[in-house]
Each structure stands twice: as C-alpha cells, then as structure tokens.
C-alpha cells in the first residue's frame, strides 16, 4: 500500500488555509504536528477558533508559533452557547491580536434589521438605516439541523460587519446550504478582503457566482468523499487564482484506497503540553487517533487535487500557496506578499 507523501515533498511550499490545532483532540501534540508539517514543506497554518471557549487557545498558539495565523469567530454549531457579551469578547480578541482573521463566524441581528425567508433561503432586508450585511456559517447537515437556521443567519451579520470594518477575510463553514449562502452573499457582497469557503463541496454551477463575490475555494480531505467525476467538474470550474488547500485537521481525514495516512500521536513530551487544560489532555488520550487528521496530510490533498486537475503537484502547491498568501496579507497580518519566499 502506498504511503502518504510527507518529507519527500519538502521541496514544495504549502499553506494549510484552514485547520483547528487548538481542538482538544490534538492540542496537546500540536507543537509536534506543526514541526512535522513544517519539515514536509507546510510553511503556514490558519488556525480557526470556533467559540469563546477556544479563542484564547488560538491566540496563545499564534504567539508560540510564528507560522500560525490566528482566526477568531463563532462557528454555527456553537451559536446556542454564546454568552450575552460574546461580540464584545470577540472585538477584544481582535484588538489584542491585530494579525488575526475572522474564522467560521456568525453573529446576532438586533432591531436594525429583520430577517425574511425567500424561496431558496434567508435574506437580509434593508431598512432605513441602509443595506444590512450578513456573514458566514450555515449548516443544514445532521448537526446543523438541530440548531435553528434563522438563528444561524441572525448570528452572521455583526461578524461580517466586523470583518469589513477591520478589512479582514472571513472563513465560511457551509454544509448543505450553498443556495442560501449564495443568495445572502449576493445581497451583501462583494467582499474586497475575501471570503474563504472552507472544505468546499458545492456544485460547479455555483462557482462563478461565488467567485464574482470575492470567494476563494479551499479544498480538504472531504473532497475524496465526492464522486470523482463530480469533483473534477467542480475543480475545473474554479479560477486558478482562487484555489486553496487545507486539512481542516483534526477532521476531514482523506479517504483514498491507495493511500495510508500516519496516525496522530496521542502522547507528547513537549513542555507546551502543560499549557493546555487537563480535560484537553484526557480527550486527546482517549480519542481514536486513527481517525484524526493533521496538517502533514495536506500533501495527500495536494496530490489528489492535482490529479483531478491534471496539473503537476509542484505547480498546484505554489499556486495555492501564493493564493493563500494574498488572501491572508491584510493590514497587520503575519503574512506579507513579499514574504512569499518563506
């Protein structure tokens, strides 16, 4: 059985455009995972916070690791658990972390707007205050269906408004709600700072409309679960300057018959481990590490996407790296256009 490409691919530069290394399942060994991925050619990691409970972990990880780009946001799954002052807390994290992007966000509409339901999705209705905006994080999947969709949409608005105010890109979680997402983005875009559609699995037909609104299309191991003919058609429709690669670690483990992946270690002697909560250590120790993804596996995503695009891996790696550098080179970011040779 073929082994997952890793250190042999160190000649290429890669940017993991979306991952969650603060996740309790891998946080205790995150330093080791970052080092291993860096040795294989992964130069940067966009680590996305998902709720008030982990923003401080992402902030600390970015302080400890120069290659980590911090992203703060409220993921739709955690919308019901937000505190009354969550937005103030989010603003504070951005004020304290000027290099941060907006990651997997949602927010809450107040009395300035109303939300209406159209034939294909929720839309924002303009009021006398002017056109209103909404942001990302829509989920109609098995877990998302347990969370009121109207509330998910409501929780978009202030975060996207904040992203525009700060001139930061936003990272979109969207599951089985691309029609709704497109309608919302049409009414609220375009987005000069960019919108990252992470683990994109939408149709080829939607790519053009989304790209025109400023969207980038980030591809993860979830793509291996799509029918290859459909995946190829979708990939061929994406403009080359909008393709990104990611792992979504510790999720989205690639599933390919001819490739085996290395497991995530569940023990680490790193001093960094002591910085994490004991419950995080316990969860990592009991997790099924065979099902966990890690950033070094971005090489598998690279190989698979390159094969479907009929493009050399080195060309796709460099292309996606430069695209990610461009997206994450907003004012104050760790990433700069002239730093492309890192």
Short mmCIF file of C-alpha atoms in Angstrom, two decimals:
data_model
loop_
_atom_site.label_atom_id
_atom_site.label_comp_id
_atom_site.label_asym_id
_atom_site.label_seq_id
_atom_site.Cartn_x
_atom_site.Cartn_y
_atom_site.Cartn_z
CA UNK A 1 0.00 0.00 0.00
CA UNK A 2 1.31 3.41 -0.92
CA UNK A 3 2.31 5.68 1.94
CA UNK A 4 1.15 9.25 2.37
CA UNK A 5 3.64 11.68 0.82
CA UNK A 6 5.40 13.68 3.50
CA UNK A 7 9.04 14.63 3.89
CA UNK A 8 9.82 13.65 0.32
CA UNK A 9 7.57 16.53 -0.74
CA UNK A 10 9.54 19.13 1.23
CA UNK A 11 10.63 20.82 -2.00
CA UNK A 12 7.15 22.36 -2.26
CA UNK A 13 5.66 25.20 -0.20
CA UNK A 14 2.18 24.75 1.22
CA UNK A 15 -0.25 26.85 3.25
CA UNK A 16 -2.83 24.97 5.35
CA UNK A 17 -5.60 27.50 4.83
CA UNK A 18 -7.95 26.11 7.49
CA UNK A 19 -7.33 23.88 10.49
CA UNK A 20 -8.17 23.58 14.19
CA UNK A 21 -4.98 22.68 16.03
CA UNK A 22 -6.47 24.06 19.26
CA UNK A 23 -9.01 21.22 19.17
CA UNK A 24 -8.77 19.18 22.41
CA UNK A 25 -8.20 16.00 20.41
CA UNK A 26 -4.85 17.25 19.09
CA UNK A 27 -3.94 20.35 21.13
CA UNK A 28 -1.50 18.52 23.45
CA UNK A 29 0.58 17.38 20.46
CA UNK A 30 0.05 20.44 18.25
CA UNK A 31 3.69 21.61 18.55
CA UNK A 32 4.91 18.24 17.27
CA UNK A 33 2.35 18.28 14.45
CA UNK A 34 3.42 21.79 13.42
CA UNK A 35 7.09 20.77 13.38
CA UNK A 36 6.41 17.64 11.32
CA UNK A 37 4.29 19.55 8.82
CA UNK A 38 6.86 22.33 8.56
CA UNK A 39 9.57 19.76 7.80
CA UNK A 40 7.40 18.47 4.94
CA UNK A 41 7.01 21.94 3.41
CA UNK A 42 3.95 23.40 5.16
CA UNK A 43 5.02 26.99 5.83
CA UNK A 44 1.85 28.45 7.35
CA UNK A 45 -1.24 27.32 9.24
CA UNK A 46 -4.50 29.28 9.52
CA UNK A 47 -5.82 28.05 12.87
CA UNK A 48 -9.51 28.77 13.34
CA UNK A 49 -11.17 29.37 16.67
CA UNK A 50 -14.82 28.33 16.87
CA UNK A 51 -16.23 29.75 20.12
CA UNK A 52 -15.47 31.83 23.16
CA UNK A 53 -14.07 28.69 24.80
CA UNK A 54 -11.11 28.33 22.44
CA UNK A 55 -10.21 31.82 21.19
CA UNK A 56 -7.60 32.18 23.93
CA UNK A 57 -6.01 28.88 22.88
CA UNK A 58 -5.70 30.07 19.28
CA UNK A 59 -4.23 33.38 20.44
CA UNK A 60 -1.64 31.55 22.56
CA UNK A 61 -0.76 29.17 19.74
CA UNK A 62 -0.14 32.09 17.38
CA UNK A 63 2.11 33.70 20.00
CA UNK A 64 4.09 30.48 20.41
CA UNK A 65 4.36 29.63 16.71
CA UNK A 66 5.25 32.30 14.11
CA UNK A 67 3.81 30.12 11.30
CA UNK A 68 0.31 30.13 12.86
CA UNK A 69 -2.16 32.72 11.55
CA UNK A 70 -4.90 33.12 14.20
CA UNK A 71 -8.56 33.29 13.18
CA UNK A 72 -11.38 34.10 15.61
CA UNK A 73 -15.06 33.54 15.03
CA UNK A 74 -18.25 31.90 16.25
CA UNK A 75 -18.99 28.65 14.43
CA UNK A 76 -22.70 27.95 13.79
CA UNK A 77 -22.57 24.81 15.94
CA UNK A 78 -21.77 26.94 18.99
CA UNK A 79 -24.30 29.69 18.34
CA UNK A 80 -26.73 28.43 21.04
CA UNK A 81 -23.93 28.51 23.65
CA UNK A 82 -22.77 32.08 23.07
CA UNK A 83 -22.71 34.42 26.03
CA UNK A 84 -24.61 37.73 26.08
CA UNK A 85 -21.35 39.67 25.62
CA UNK A 86 -19.72 37.36 23.07
CA UNK A 87 -19.36 40.13 20.49
CA UNK A 88 -17.54 42.38 22.93
CA UNK A 89 -15.21 39.49 23.70
CA UNK A 90 -14.61 38.87 20.00
CA UNK A 91 -13.77 42.53 19.42
CA UNK A 92 -11.37 42.41 22.33
CA UNK A 93 -9.52 39.43 20.84
CA UNK A 94 -9.11 41.29 17.56
CA UNK A 95 -7.89 44.40 19.35
CA UNK A 96 -5.32 42.32 21.23
CA UNK A 97 -4.38 40.27 18.14
CA UNK A 98 -4.09 42.61 15.13
CA UNK A 99 -2.76 39.80 12.93
CA UNK A 100 -5.97 37.75 13.27
CA UNK A 101 -8.50 36.92 10.56
CA UNK A 102 -12.21 36.18 11.01
CA UNK A 103 -12.78 32.44 11.19
CA UNK A 104 -16.01 30.45 10.86
CA UNK A 105 -18.13 33.25 12.17
CA UNK A 106 -21.75 34.05 12.95
CA UNK A 107 -23.45 36.85 14.82
CA UNK A 108 -26.71 38.33 16.03
CA UNK A 109 -29.11 40.73 14.35
CA UNK A 110 -30.57 43.38 16.60
CA UNK A 111 -33.51 45.69 15.94
CA UNK A 112 -31.77 47.31 12.97
CA UNK A 113 -32.95 44.67 10.54
CA UNK A 114 -35.40 41.91 10.00
CA UNK A 115 -34.79 38.50 8.50
CA UNK A 116 -37.13 37.23 5.83
CA UNK A 117 -37.35 33.84 4.21
CA UNK A 118 -37.21 33.73 0.43
CA UNK A 119 -37.93 30.80 -1.83
CA UNK A 120 -34.43 29.40 -1.56
CA UNK A 121 -33.06 30.82 1.66
CA UNK A 122 -32.95 33.52 4.27
CA UNK A 123 -32.19 37.02 3.07
CA UNK A 124 -31.41 40.26 4.82
CA UNK A 125 -33.99 43.00 4.33
CA UNK A 126 -32.77 46.59 4.05
CA UNK A 127 -34.20 49.23 6.38
CA UNK A 128 -33.96 52.98 6.59
CA UNK A 129 -30.51 52.51 8.07
CA UNK A 130 -29.24 51.28 4.73
CA UNK A 131 -28.35 47.87 3.33
CA UNK A 132 -27.53 45.35 6.03
CA UNK A 133 -24.87 42.68 5.84
CA UNK A 134 -24.52 39.11 6.99
CA UNK A 135 -21.66 36.66 7.21
CA UNK A 136 -20.77 33.03 7.20
CA UNK A 137 -21.53 29.75 8.95
CA UNK A 138 -24.58 27.95 7.63
CA UNK A 139 -25.21 24.31 8.40
CA UNK A 140 -28.14 22.11 7.35
CA UNK A 141 -26.23 18.90 7.95
CA UNK A 142 -27.04 16.31 10.61
CA UNK A 143 -25.72 18.54 13.40
CA UNK A 144 -26.74 21.85 11.90
CA UNK A 145 -30.36 20.73 11.65
CA UNK A 146 -30.52 20.73 15.45
CA UNK A 147 -29.79 24.48 15.51
CA UNK A 148 -32.46 26.94 14.41
CA UNK A 149 -31.48 28.09 10.93
CA UNK A 150 -32.98 31.52 11.38
CA UNK A 151 -30.78 31.94 14.44
CA UNK A 152 -27.73 30.84 12.44
CA UNK A 153 -28.47 33.50 9.85
CA UNK A 154 -29.06 36.10 12.52
CA UNK A 155 -25.70 35.33 14.08
CA UNK A 156 -23.93 36.12 10.79
CA UNK A 157 -24.49 39.82 10.49
CA UNK A 158 -22.33 41.57 13.10
CA UNK A 159 -19.32 39.35 12.43
CA UNK A 160 -19.29 40.11 8.73
CA UNK A 161 -19.78 43.76 9.57
CA UNK A 162 -16.76 43.49 11.87
CA UNK A 163 -14.74 41.75 9.13
CA UNK A 164 -15.49 44.55 6.70
CA UNK A 165 -14.68 47.16 9.33
CA UNK A 166 -11.32 45.50 10.03
CA UNK A 167 -10.70 44.68 6.36
CA UNK A 168 -10.16 41.01 7.18
CA UNK A 169 -11.05 37.88 5.22
CA UNK A 170 -13.70 35.54 6.61
CA UNK A 171 -13.69 31.74 6.62
CA UNK A 172 -17.03 30.16 5.78
CA UNK A 173 -18.41 26.91 7.16
CA UNK A 174 -21.24 25.85 4.85
CA UNK A 175 -22.92 22.44 4.85
CA UNK A 176 -25.87 21.72 2.54
CA UNK A 177 -26.78 25.41 2.46
CA UNK A 178 -24.95 26.79 -0.56
CA UNK A 179 -28.14 28.10 -2.14
CA UNK A 180 -28.88 30.12 0.97
CA UNK A 181 -25.27 31.24 1.20
CA UNK A 182 -25.15 32.44 -2.40
CA UNK A 183 -28.34 34.46 -2.01
CA UNK A 184 -27.02 36.10 1.14
CA UNK A 185 -23.62 36.89 -0.39
CA UNK A 186 -25.28 38.34 -3.49
CA UNK A 187 -27.14 40.84 -1.36
CA UNK A 188 -24.27 41.72 0.93
CA UNK A 189 -21.15 41.44 -1.24
CA UNK A 190 -18.77 41.79 -2.86
CA UNK A 191 -16.08 41.29 -0.23
CA UNK A 192 -12.80 43.03 -1.11
CA UNK A 193 -10.90 41.33 1.73
CA UNK A 194 -12.04 37.92 0.51
CA UNK A 195 -14.22 35.03 1.65
CA UNK A 196 -12.70 31.59 2.16
CA UNK A 197 -15.18 28.77 1.52
CA UNK A 198 -13.52 26.07 3.56
CA UNK A 199 -13.81 22.39 2.59
CA UNK A 200 -15.77 23.48 -0.48
CA UNK A 201 -18.15 20.78 -1.75
CA UNK A 202 -20.62 22.93 -3.66
CA UNK A 203 -21.55 22.42 -7.27
CA UNK A 204 -19.60 23.60 -10.29
CA UNK A 205 -22.56 25.75 -11.33
CA UNK A 206 -22.23 27.90 -8.21
CA UNK A 207 -18.51 28.61 -8.54
CA UNK A 208 -18.73 31.54 -10.94
CA UNK A 209 -21.29 33.45 -8.89
CA UNK A 210 -19.36 32.89 -5.67
CA UNK A 211 -16.03 33.83 -7.26
CA UNK A 212 -17.51 37.09 -8.54
CA UNK A 213 -18.36 37.97 -4.94
CA UNK A 214 -14.76 37.57 -3.81
CA UNK A 215 -14.78 33.92 -2.74
CA UNK A 216 -11.83 31.55 -2.59
CA UNK A 217 -12.37 27.79 -2.68
CA UNK A 218 -10.44 25.78 -0.09
CA UNK A 219 -10.19 22.04 -0.67
CA UNK A 220 -9.73 19.42 2.04
CA UNK A 221 -9.81 15.67 2.51
CA UNK A 222 -13.61 15.79 2.41
CA UNK A 223 -13.23 16.12 -1.36
CA UNK A 224 -12.20 12.45 -1.50
CA UNK A 225 -15.72 11.54 -0.45
CA UNK A 226 -17.25 13.22 -3.50
CA UNK A 227 -17.74 11.25 -6.71
CA UNK A 228 -14.54 11.81 -8.68
CA UNK A 229 -16.30 12.89 -11.88
CA UNK A 230 -18.32 15.49 -10.00
CA UNK A 231 -15.26 16.64 -8.05
CA UNK A 232 -13.27 17.02 -11.26
CA UNK A 233 -16.01 19.08 -12.90
CA UNK A 234 -16.21 21.35 -9.88
CA UNK A 235 -12.44 21.78 -9.65
CA UNK A 236 -12.14 22.63 -13.33
CA UNK A 237 -14.66 25.45 -12.83
CA UNK A 238 -12.62 27.20 -10.11
CA UNK A 239 -10.41 30.09 -11.30
CA UNK A 240 -6.77 29.18 -10.71
CA UNK A 241 -6.20 32.30 -8.63
CA UNK A 242 -8.94 31.23 -6.18
CA UNK A 243 -7.78 27.69 -5.29
CA UNK A 244 -6.63 26.99 -1.73
CA UNK A 245 -5.67 23.79 0.09
CA UNK A 246 -6.41 22.88 3.69
CA UNK A 247 -6.64 19.94 6.08
CA UNK A 248 -9.43 21.04 8.45
CA UNK A 249 -7.43 19.00 10.98
CA UNK A 250 -8.25 17.13 13.10
CA UNK A 251 -11.24 16.39 10.84
CA UNK A 252 -11.52 15.74 7.09
CA UNK A 253 -9.11 12.81 7.05
CA UNK A 254 -8.59 11.88 3.36
CA UNK A 255 -10.11 8.54 2.37
CA UNK A 256 -8.32 7.02 -0.61
CA UNK A 257 -7.94 3.32 -1.34
CA UNK A 258 -4.31 3.54 -2.42
CA UNK A 259 -3.06 5.86 0.32
CA UNK A 260 -2.49 5.20 4.01
CA UNK A 261 -2.16 8.03 6.49
CA UNK A 262 0.05 8.24 9.53
CA UNK A 263 -1.82 8.43 12.85
CA UNK A 264 -1.74 11.39 15.18
CA UNK A 265 0.42 10.66 18.23
CA UNK A 266 -1.61 10.74 21.45
CA UNK A 267 1.29 11.37 23.81
CA UNK A 268 3.89 14.13 23.78
CA UNK A 269 6.81 15.16 25.96
CA UNK A 270 6.57 18.77 24.80
CA UNK A 271 6.57 21.34 27.55
CA UNK A 272 3.81 23.03 25.58
CA UNK A 273 1.50 20.23 26.65
CA UNK A 274 1.40 21.61 30.17
CA UNK A 275 -0.12 24.81 28.86
CA UNK A 276 -3.36 23.08 27.95
CA UNK A 277 -6.22 22.14 30.21
CA UNK A 278 -6.27 18.69 31.77
CA UNK A 279 -9.55 17.89 30.09
CA UNK A 280 -7.92 18.53 26.71
CA UNK A 281 -5.18 16.06 27.56
CA UNK A 282 -7.71 13.48 28.64
CA UNK A 283 -9.75 13.84 25.45
CA UNK A 284 -6.64 13.54 23.28
CA UNK A 285 -5.51 10.44 25.15
CA UNK A 286 -8.83 8.67 24.69
CA UNK A 287 -9.58 9.79 21.13
CA UNK A 288 -9.29 7.31 18.29
CA UNK A 289 -6.12 8.73 16.79
CA UNK A 290 -6.55 6.63 13.65
CA UNK A 291 -9.47 8.85 12.65
CA UNK A 292 -7.71 12.14 13.36
CA UNK A 293 -6.24 14.33 10.65
CA UNK A 294 -3.11 16.51 10.90
CA UNK A 295 -1.51 19.22 8.72
CA UNK A 296 1.13 16.98 7.14
CA UNK A 297 -1.72 15.22 5.32
CA UNK A 298 -2.19 18.31 3.17
CA UNK A 299 0.21 16.55 0.79
CA UNK A 300 -2.47 13.93 0.18
CA UNK A 301 -4.99 16.65 -0.64
CA UNK A 302 -2.42 18.26 -2.94
CA UNK A 303 -1.77 15.01 -4.78
CA UNK A 304 -5.47 14.23 -5.21
CA UNK A 305 -6.50 17.71 -6.37
CA UNK A 306 -3.53 17.90 -8.76
CA UNK A 307 -4.50 14.55 -10.29
CA UNK A 308 -8.08 15.70 -10.92
CA UNK A 309 -6.89 19.00 -12.38
CA UNK A 310 -4.24 17.17 -14.46
CA UNK A 311 -1.67 19.60 -13.11
CA UNK A 312 1.83 18.98 -11.72
CA UNK A 313 1.80 18.87 -7.92
CA UNK A 314 4.59 21.43 -7.67
CA UNK A 315 2.62 23.88 -9.80
CA UNK A 316 -0.56 23.47 -7.74
CA UNK A 317 1.37 23.75 -4.48
CA UNK A 318 2.98 27.03 -5.47
CA UNK A 319 -0.24 28.38 -6.95
CA UNK A 320 -2.30 27.61 -3.84
CA UNK A 321 0.46 28.94 -1.57
CA UNK A 322 0.55 32.28 -3.37
CA UNK A 323 -3.26 32.48 -3.36
CA UNK A 324 -3.35 31.91 0.41
CA UNK A 325 -0.57 34.45 0.96
CA UNK A 326 -2.58 37.00 -0.98
CA UNK A 327 -5.78 36.30 0.96
CA UNK A 328 -4.08 36.47 4.36
CA UNK A 329 -1.92 39.53 3.64
CA UNK A 330 -4.36 42.05 5.11
CA UNK A 331 -3.01 45.02 7.14
CA UNK A 332 -1.35 43.84 10.34
CA UNK A 333 -1.17 40.19 9.29
CA UNK A 334 1.83 37.95 9.82
CA UNK A 335 1.63 37.23 6.09
CA UNK A 336 3.01 39.71 3.58
CA UNK A 337 3.18 39.50 -0.23
CA UNK A 338 6.93 39.99 -0.13
CA UNK A 339 7.23 37.08 2.31
CA UNK A 340 6.36 34.54 -0.33
CA UNK A 341 9.83 33.04 -0.21
CA UNK A 342 9.45 31.87 3.41
#
